[in-house]
Tab-separated table of C-alpha atoms and ligand atoms in Angstrom:
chain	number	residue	atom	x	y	z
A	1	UNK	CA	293.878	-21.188	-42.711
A	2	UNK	CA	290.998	-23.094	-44.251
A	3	UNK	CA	290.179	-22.715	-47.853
A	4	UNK	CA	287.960	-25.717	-48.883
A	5	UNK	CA	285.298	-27.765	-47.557
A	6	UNK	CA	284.345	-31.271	-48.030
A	7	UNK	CA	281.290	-32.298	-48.587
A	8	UNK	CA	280.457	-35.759	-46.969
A	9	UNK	CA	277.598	-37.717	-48.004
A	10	UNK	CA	276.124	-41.220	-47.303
A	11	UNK	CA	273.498	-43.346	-48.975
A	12	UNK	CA	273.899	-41.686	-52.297
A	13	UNK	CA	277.381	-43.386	-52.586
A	14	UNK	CA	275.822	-46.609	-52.960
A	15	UNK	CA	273.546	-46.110	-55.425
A	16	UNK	CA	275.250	-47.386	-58.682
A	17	UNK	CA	274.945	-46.372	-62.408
A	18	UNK	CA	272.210	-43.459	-61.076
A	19	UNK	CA	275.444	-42.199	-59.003
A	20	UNK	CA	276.568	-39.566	-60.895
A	21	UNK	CA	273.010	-37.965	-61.423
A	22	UNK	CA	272.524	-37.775	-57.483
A	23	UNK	CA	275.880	-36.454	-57.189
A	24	UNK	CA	275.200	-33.612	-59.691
A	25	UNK	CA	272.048	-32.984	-58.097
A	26	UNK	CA	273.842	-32.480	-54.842
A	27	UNK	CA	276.090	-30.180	-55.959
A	28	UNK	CA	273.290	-27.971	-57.731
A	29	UNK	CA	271.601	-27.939	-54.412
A	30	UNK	CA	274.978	-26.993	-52.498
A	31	UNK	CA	274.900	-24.238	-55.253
A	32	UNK	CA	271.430	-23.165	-54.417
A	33	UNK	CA	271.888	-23.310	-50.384
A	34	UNK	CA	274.610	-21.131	-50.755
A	35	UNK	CA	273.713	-18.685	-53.104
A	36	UNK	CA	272.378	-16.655	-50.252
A	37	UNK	CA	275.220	-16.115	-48.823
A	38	UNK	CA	277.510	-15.406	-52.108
A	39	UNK	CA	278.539	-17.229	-55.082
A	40	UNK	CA	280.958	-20.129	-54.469
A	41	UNK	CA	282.673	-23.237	-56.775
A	42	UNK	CA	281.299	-25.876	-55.960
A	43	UNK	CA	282.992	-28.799	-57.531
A	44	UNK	CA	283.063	-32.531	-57.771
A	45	UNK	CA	286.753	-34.635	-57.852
A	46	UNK	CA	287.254	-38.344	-57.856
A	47	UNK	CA	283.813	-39.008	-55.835
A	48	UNK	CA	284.411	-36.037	-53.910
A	49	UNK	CA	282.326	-33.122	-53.711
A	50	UNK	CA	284.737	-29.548	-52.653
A	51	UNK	CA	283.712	-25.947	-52.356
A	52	UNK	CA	285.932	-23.710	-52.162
A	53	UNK	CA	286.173	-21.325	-49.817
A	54	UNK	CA	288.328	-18.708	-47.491
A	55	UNK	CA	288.743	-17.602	-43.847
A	56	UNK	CA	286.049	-15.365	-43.824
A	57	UNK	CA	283.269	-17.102	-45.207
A	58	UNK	CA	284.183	-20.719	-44.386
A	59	UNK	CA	282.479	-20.743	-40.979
A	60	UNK	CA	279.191	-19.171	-42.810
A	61	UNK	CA	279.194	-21.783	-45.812
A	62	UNK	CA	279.975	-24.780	-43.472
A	63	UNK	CA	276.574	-23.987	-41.625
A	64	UNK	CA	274.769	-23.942	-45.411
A	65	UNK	CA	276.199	-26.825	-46.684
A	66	UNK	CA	275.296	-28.801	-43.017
A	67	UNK	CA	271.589	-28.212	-44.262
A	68	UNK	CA	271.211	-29.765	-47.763
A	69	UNK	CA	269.896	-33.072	-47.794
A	70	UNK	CA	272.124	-35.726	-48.593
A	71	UNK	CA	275.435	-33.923	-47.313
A	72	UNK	CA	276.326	-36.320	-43.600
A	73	UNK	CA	278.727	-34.270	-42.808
A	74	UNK	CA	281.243	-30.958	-43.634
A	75	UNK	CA	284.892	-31.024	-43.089
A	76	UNK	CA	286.802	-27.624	-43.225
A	77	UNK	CA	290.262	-28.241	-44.804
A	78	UNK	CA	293.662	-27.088	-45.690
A	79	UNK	CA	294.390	-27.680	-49.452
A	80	UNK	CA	297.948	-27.104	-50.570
A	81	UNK	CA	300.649	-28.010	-53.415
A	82	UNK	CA	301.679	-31.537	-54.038
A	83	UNK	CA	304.733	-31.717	-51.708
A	84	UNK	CA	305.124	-33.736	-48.988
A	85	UNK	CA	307.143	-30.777	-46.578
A	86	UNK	CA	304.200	-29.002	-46.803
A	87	UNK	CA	301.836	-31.518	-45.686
A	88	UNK	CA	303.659	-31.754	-42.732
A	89	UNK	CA	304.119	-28.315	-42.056
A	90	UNK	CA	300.300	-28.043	-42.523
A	91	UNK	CA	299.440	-30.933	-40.141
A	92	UNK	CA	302.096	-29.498	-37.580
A	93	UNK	CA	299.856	-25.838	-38.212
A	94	UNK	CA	296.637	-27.586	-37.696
A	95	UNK	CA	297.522	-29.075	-34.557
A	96	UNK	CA	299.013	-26.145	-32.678
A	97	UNK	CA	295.650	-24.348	-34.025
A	98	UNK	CA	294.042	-26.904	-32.063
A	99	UNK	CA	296.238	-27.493	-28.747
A	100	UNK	CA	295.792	-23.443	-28.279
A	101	UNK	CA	292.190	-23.301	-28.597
A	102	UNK	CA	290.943	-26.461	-26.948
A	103	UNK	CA	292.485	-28.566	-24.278
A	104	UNK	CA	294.057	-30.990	-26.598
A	105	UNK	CA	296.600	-33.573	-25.113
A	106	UNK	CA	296.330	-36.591	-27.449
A	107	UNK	CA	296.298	-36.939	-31.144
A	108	UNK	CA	296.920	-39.327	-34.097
A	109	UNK	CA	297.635	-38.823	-37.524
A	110	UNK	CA	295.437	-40.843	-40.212
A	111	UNK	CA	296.661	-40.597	-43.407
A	112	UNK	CA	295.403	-41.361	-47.015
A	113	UNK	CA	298.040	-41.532	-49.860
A	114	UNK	CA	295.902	-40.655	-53.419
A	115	UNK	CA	298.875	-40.880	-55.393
A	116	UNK	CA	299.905	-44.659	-55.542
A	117	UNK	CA	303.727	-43.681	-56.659
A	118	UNK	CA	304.431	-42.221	-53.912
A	119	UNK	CA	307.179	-43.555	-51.381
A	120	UNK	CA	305.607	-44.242	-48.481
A	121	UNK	CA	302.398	-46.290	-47.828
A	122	UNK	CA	299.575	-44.536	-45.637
A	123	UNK	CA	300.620	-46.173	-42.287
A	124	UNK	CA	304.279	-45.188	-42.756
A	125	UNK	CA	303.417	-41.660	-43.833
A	126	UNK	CA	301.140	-41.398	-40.346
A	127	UNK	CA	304.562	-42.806	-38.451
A	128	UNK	CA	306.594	-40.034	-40.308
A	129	UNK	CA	304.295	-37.289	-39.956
A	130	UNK	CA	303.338	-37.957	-36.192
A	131	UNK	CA	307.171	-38.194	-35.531
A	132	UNK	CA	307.152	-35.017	-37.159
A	133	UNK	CA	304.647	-33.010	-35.575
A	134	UNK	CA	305.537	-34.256	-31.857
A	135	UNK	CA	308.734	-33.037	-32.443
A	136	UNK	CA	307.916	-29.875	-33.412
A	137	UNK	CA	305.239	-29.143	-31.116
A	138	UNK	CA	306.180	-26.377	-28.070
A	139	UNK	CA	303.607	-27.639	-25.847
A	140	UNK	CA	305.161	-31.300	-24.661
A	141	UNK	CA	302.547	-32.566	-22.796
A	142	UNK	CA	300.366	-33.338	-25.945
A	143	UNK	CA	300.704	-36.775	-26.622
A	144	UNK	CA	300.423	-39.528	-29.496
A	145	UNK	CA	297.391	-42.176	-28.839
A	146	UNK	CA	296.041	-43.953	-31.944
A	147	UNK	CA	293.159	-45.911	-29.651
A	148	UNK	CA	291.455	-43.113	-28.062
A	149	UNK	CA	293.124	-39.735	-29.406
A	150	UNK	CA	290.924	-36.573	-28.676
A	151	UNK	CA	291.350	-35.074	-32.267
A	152	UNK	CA	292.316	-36.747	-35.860
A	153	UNK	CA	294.336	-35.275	-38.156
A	154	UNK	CA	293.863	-36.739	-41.406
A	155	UNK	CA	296.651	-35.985	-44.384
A	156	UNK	CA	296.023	-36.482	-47.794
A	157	UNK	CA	298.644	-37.075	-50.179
A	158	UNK	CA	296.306	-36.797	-53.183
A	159	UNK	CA	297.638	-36.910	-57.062
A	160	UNK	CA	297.000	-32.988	-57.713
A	161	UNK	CA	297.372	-31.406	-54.257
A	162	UNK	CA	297.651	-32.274	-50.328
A	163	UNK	CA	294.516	-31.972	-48.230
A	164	UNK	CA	294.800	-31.722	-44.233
A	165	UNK	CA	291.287	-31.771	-42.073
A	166	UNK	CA	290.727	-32.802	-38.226
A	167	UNK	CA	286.759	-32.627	-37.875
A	168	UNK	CA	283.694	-32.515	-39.107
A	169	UNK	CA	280.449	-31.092	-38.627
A	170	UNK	CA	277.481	-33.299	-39.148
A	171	UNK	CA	274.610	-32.864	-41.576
A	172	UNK	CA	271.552	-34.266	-41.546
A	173	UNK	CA	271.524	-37.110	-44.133
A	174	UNK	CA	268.658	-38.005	-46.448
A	175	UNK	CA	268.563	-37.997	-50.125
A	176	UNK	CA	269.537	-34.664	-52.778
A	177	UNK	CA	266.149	-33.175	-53.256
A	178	UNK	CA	264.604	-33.858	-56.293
A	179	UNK	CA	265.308	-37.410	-56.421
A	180	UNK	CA	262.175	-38.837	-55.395
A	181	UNK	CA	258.995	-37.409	-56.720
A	182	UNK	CA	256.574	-34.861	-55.291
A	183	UNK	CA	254.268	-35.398	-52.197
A	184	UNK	CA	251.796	-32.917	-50.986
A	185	UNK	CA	251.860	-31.599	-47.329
A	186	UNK	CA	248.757	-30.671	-45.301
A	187	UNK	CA	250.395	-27.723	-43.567
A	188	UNK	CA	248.915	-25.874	-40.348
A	189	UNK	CA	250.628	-23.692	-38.193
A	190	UNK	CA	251.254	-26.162	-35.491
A	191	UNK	CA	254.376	-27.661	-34.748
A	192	UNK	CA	253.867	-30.779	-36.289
A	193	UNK	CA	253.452	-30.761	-39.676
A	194	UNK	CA	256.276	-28.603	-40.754
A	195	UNK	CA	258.362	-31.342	-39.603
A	196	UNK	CA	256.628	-34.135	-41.342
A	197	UNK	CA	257.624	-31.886	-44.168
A	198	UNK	CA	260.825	-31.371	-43.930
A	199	UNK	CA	261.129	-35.374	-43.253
A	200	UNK	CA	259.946	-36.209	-45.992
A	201	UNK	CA	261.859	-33.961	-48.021
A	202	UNK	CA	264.954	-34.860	-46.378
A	203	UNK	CA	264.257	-38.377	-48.606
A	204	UNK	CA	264.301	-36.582	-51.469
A	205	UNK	CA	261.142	-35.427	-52.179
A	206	UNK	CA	259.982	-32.516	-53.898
A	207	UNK	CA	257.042	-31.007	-51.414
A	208	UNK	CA	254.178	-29.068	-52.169
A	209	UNK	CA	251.698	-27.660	-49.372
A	210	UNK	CA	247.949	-27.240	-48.878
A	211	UNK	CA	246.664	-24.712	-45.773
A	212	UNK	CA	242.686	-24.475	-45.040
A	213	UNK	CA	242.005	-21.378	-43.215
A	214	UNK	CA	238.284	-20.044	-42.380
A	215	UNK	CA	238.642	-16.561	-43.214
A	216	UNK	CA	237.124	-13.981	-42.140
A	217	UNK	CA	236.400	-16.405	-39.088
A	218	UNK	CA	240.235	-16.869	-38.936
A	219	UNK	CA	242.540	-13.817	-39.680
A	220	UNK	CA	245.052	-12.611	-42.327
A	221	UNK	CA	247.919	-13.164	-39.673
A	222	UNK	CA	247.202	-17.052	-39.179
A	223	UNK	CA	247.444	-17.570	-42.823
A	224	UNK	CA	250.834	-15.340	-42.707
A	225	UNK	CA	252.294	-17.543	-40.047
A	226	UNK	CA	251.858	-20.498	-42.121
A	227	UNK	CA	253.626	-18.667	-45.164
A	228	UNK	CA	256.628	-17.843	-42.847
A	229	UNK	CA	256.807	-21.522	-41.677
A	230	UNK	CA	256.616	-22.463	-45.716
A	231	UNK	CA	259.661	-19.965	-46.242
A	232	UNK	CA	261.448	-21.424	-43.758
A	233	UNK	CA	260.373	-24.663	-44.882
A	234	UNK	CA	262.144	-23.917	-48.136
A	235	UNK	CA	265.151	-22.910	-47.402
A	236	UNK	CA	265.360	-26.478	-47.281
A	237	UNK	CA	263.398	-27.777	-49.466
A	238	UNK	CA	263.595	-24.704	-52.444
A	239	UNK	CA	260.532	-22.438	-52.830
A	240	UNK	CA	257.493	-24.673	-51.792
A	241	UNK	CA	253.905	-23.727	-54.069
A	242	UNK	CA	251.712	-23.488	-51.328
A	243	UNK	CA	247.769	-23.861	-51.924
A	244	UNK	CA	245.373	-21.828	-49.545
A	245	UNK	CA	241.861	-23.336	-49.069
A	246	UNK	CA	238.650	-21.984	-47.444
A	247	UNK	CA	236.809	-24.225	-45.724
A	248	UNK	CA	234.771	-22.319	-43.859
A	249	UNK	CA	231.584	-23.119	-45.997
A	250	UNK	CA	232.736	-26.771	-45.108
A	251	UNK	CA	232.754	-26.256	-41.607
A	252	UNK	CA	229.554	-24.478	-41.612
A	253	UNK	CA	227.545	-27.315	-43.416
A	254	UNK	CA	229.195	-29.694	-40.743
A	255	UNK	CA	227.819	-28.194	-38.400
A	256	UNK	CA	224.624	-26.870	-39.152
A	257	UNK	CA	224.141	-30.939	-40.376
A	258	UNK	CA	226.341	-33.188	-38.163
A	259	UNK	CA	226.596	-34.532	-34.807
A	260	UNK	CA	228.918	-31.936	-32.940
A	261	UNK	CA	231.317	-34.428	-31.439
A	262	UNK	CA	231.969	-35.649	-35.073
A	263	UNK	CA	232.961	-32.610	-36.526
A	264	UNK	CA	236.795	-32.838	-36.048
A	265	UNK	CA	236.684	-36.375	-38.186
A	266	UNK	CA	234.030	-35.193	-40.540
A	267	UNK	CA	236.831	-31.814	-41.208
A	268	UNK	CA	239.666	-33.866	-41.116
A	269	UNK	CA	238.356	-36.050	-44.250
A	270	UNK	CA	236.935	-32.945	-45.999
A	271	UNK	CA	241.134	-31.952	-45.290
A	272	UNK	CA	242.163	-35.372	-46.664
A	273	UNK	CA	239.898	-35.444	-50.283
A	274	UNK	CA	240.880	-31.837	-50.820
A	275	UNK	CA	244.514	-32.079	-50.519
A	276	UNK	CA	244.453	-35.590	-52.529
A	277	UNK	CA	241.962	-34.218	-55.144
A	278	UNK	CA	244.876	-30.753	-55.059
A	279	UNK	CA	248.111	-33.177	-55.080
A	280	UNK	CA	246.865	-35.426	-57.748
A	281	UNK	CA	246.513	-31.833	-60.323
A	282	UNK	CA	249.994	-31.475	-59.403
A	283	UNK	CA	251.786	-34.860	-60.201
A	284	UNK	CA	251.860	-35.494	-56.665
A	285	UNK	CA	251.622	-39.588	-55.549
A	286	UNK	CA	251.274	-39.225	-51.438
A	287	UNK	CA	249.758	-37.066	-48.986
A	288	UNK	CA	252.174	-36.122	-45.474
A	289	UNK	CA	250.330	-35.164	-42.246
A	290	UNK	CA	251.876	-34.613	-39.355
A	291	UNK	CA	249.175	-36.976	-37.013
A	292	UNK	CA	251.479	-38.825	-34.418
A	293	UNK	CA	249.082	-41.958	-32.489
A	294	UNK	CA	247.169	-40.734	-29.635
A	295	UNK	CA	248.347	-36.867	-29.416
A	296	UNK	CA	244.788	-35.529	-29.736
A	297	UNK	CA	241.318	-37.143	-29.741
A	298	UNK	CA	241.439	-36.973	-33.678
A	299	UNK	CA	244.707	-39.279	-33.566
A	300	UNK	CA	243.425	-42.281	-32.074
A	301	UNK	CA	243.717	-45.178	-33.905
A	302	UNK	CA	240.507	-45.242	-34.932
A	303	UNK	CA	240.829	-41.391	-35.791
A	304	UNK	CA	243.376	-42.071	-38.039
A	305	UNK	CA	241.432	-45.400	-39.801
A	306	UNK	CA	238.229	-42.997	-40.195
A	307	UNK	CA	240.385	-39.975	-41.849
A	308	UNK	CA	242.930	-42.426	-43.551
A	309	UNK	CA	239.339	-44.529	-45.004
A	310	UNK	CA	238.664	-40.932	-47.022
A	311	UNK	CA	241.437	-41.070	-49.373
A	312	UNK	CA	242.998	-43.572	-52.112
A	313	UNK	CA	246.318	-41.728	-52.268
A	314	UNK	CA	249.181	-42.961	-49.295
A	315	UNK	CA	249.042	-40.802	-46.425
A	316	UNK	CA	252.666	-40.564	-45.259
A	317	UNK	CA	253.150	-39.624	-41.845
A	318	UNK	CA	255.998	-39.487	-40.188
A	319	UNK	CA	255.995	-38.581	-36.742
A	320	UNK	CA	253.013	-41.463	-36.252
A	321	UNK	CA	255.212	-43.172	-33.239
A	322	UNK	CA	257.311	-40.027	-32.071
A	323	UNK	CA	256.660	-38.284	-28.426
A	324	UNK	CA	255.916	-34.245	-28.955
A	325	UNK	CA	259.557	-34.144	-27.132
A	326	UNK	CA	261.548	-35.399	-29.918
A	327	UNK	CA	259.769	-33.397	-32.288
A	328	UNK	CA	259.738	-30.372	-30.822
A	329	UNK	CA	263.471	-31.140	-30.830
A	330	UNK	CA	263.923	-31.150	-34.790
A	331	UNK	CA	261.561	-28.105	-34.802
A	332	UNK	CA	263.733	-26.367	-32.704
A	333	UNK	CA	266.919	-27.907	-35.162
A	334	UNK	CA	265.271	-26.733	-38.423
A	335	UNK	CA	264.080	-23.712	-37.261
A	336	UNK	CA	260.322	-24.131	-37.268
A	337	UNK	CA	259.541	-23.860	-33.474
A	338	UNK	CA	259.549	-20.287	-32.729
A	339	UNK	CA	257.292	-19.539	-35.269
A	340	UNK	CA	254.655	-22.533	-34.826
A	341	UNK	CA	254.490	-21.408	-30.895
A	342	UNK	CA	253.025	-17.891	-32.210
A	343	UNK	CA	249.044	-18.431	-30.943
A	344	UNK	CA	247.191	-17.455	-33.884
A	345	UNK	CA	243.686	-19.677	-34.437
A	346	UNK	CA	243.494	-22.380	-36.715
A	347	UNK	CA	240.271	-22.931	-38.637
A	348	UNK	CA	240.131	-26.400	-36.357
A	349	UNK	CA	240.192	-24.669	-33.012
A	350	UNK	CA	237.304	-22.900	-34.237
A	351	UNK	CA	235.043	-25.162	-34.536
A	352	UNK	CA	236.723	-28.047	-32.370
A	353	UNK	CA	233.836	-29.556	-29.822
A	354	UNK	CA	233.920	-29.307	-26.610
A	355	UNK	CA	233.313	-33.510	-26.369
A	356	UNK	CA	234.509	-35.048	-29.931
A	357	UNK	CA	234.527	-38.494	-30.525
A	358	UNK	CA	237.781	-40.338	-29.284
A	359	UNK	CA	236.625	-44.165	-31.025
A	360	UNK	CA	234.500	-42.626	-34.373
A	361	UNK	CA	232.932	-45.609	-36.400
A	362	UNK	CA	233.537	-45.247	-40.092
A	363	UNK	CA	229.632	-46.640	-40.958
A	364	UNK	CA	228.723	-43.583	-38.562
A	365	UNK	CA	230.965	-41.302	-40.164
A	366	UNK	CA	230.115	-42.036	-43.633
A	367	UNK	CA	226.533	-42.002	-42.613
A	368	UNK	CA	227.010	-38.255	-41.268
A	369	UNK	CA	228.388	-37.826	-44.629
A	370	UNK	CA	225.696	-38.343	-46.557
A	371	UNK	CA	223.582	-35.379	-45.052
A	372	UNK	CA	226.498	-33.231	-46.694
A	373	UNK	CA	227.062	-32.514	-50.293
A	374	UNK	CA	230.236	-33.491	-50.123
A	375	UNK	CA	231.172	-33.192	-53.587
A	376	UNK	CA	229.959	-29.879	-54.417
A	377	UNK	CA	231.487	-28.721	-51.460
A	378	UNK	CA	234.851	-29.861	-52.516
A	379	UNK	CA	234.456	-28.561	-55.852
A	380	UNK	CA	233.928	-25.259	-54.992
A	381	UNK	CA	236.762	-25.010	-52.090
A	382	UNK	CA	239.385	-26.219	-54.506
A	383	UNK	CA	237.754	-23.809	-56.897
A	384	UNK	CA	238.547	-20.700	-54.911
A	385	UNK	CA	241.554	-21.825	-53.781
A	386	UNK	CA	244.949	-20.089	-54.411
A	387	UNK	CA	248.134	-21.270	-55.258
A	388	UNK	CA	250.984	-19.465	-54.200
A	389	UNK	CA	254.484	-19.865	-54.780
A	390	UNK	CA	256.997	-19.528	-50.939
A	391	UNK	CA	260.508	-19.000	-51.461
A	392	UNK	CA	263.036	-18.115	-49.021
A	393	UNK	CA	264.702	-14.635	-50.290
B	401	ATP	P1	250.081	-29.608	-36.027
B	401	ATP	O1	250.977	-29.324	-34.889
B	401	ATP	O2	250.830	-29.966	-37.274
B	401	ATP	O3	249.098	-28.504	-36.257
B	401	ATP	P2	248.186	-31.018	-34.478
B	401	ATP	O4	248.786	-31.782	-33.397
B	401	ATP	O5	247.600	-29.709	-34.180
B	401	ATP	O6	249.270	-30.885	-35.638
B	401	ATP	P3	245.750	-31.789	-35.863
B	401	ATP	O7	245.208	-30.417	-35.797
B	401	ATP	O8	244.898	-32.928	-35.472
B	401	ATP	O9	247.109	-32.001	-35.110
B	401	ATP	O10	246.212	-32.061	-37.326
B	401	ATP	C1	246.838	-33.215	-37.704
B	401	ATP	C2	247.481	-32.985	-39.053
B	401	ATP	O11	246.508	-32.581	-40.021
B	401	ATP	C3	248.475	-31.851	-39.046
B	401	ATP	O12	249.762	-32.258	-38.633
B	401	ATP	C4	248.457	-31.406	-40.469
B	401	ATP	O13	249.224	-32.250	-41.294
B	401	ATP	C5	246.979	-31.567	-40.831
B	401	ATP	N1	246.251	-30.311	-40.572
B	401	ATP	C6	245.556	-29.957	-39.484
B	401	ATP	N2	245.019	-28.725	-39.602
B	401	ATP	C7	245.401	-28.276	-40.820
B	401	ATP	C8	245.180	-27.060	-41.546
B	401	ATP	N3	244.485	-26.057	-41.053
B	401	ATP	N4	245.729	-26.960	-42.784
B	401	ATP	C9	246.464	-27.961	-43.304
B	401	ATP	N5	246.695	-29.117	-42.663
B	401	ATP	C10	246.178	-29.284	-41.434
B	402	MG	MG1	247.040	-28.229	-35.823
């Protein structure tokens, strides 16, 4: 019954002159989402973006689409020829669909009339069609109620064709990717930051990632896991260059030279430099952690002003006021959880203290600092590190 889809989306509509570039971005990357799933046209019409699409695929694209940023919403519709019969022999089709399958007793027909010729204004067309489809329906008990009705039917009496749709399923917003510059992501295998990722790309942003790892001390799965959360990551986001960093020389020198209950902080800056010193080779202009206030002794608030105090670039994190619930929640959404759950050891566990420092004092810090070569030691990680590029397929 359904053979096109329409593409809803939000914030993009309002953004003037630089309209039609977002709107050709978001159908490229409606092209892209879907290309694993088959080839389809994807197509823009006065404002509108359509795919087309038929009963066997429609329920498969629909759940594509839903994920590209910028789309708020897919509708699954019935496009036919110009004539006004056949709109309301669609709507009348569409409802019955809809009475059988759910328990539908009240409706209302919205309709939009494209084509300004045409006899009847929207509201009389709605009166006419309604009258129509009541008539013609077998079950009587569905009713007409334009306040409160439990399903829409919307008919479109559009210049080239006639479009008929009831609902929609939602998408998650944002921005088309692409349109906002680059950040780069400090990626573990937690459950965090894969979600601070995919937030910030959902604004638009292109993302690269940055992983330290202390092989041998860690193994070759934990760095695996975070290259399957990356390839998930980019089925959102498009394949994701992902930059793998020992640090283990780093930790070592922490701790053979630093106060034990420092060494999360002292790591966590070493993190920072390195994945600033990494973005700003690759034309990124922010860094994204996923630190949320007071979730572990490093996240205090004066955890965060000691690692925050190591870099110049902004450090853009968005889960800083959000409960673990209501993240776990969009890593469950996006996909992310299952795989973030997996225990593997992160080069922090390692060598976390027992007793680290909950209220660090940046003079302190720094001071710790100074016992470190901290340049050379950054030199050389980003020196062996490897870039590699994560794509979905
Ligand atoms: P997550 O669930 O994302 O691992 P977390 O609650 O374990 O977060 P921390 O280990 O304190 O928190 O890390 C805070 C943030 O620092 C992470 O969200 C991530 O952005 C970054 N980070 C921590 N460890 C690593 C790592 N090994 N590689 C890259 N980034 C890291
Ligand atoms: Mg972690």
């Amino acid at each position: 019954m359904y053979n096109i889809l329409i593409a809803k989306y939000g914030e993009i509509g309002v953004k003037g002159k630089n309209r039609y570039l977002f709107e050709n971005k978001l159908i490229r990357n409606i092209r892209n989402m879907l290309k694993s799933i088959g080839e389809f046209h994807v197509y823009k019409e006065y404002g509108r973006i359509y795919i087309d699409v038929d009963d066997t695929n429609y329920l498969k694209a629909m759940d594509e689409v839903r994920k590209v940023f910028g789309v708020v919403g897919v509708c699954p519709a019935i496009k036919r020829e110009k004539d006004y019969d056949v709109l309301k022999e669609t709507a009348l089709e569409l409802l019955k669909e809809k009475v059988e399958k759910g328990n539908i007793e009240t409706f209302k027909i919205a309709s939009k009339r494209g084509d300004k010729s045409f006899k009847f204004t929207s509201q009389e067309m709605s009166i006419d069609i309604g009258g129509y489809v009541l008539s013609n329906l077998d079950n009587k008990s569905v009713k007409v109620d334009v306040r409160n009705p439990q399903i829409t039917i919307t008919c479109e009496y559009r210049n080239e064709h006639t479009l008929v749709y009831a609902d929609s399923v939602a998408g998650y917003g944002g921005l088309p990717l692409g349109t906002n510059g680059k950040a780069m992501c400090l990626l573990s295998g937690g459950i965090d930051s894969p979600v601070s990722s995919w937030m910030v790309a959902k604004r638009g942003v292109d993302i690269e990632a940055v992983h330290f790892h202390s092989y041998p001390f860690t193994n070759e799965r934990s760095q695996e896991k975070v290259r399957d959360l990356a390839r998930i990551l980019s089925k959102y986001c498009g394949p994701i260059k992902l930059h793998m960093v020992n640090t283990l020389d780093i930790q070592k020198a922490i701790a053979e030279n630093c106060n034990e209950e420092e060494t999360t902080i002292l790591s966590r800056r070493f993190m920072m430099r390195i994945a600033q010193q990494i973005g700003e080779s690759r034309y990124c202009t922010a860094l994204v952690t996923g630190e949320s206030i007071g979730q572990v002794a490093s996240q205090t608030m004066q955890g965060l002003y000691c690692t925050n105090a190591s870099v110049t670039m902004p450090v853009f994190r968005p889960l800083i006021a959000m409960d673990k619930i209501d993240i776990i929640k969009i890593a469950e959404d996006i996909g992310t959880y299952e795989t973030s759950i997996i225990p593997e050891a992160d080069c922090c566990s390692l060598f976390s203290p027992k007793k680290p420092v909950t209220k660090p004092r940046l003079e302190r810090i720094e001071k710790s600092e100074t016992k470190l070569d901290v340049e050379g030691l950054i030199k050389s990680a980003i020196e062996n590190s490897v870039m590699e590029t994560i794509s979905f397929e």
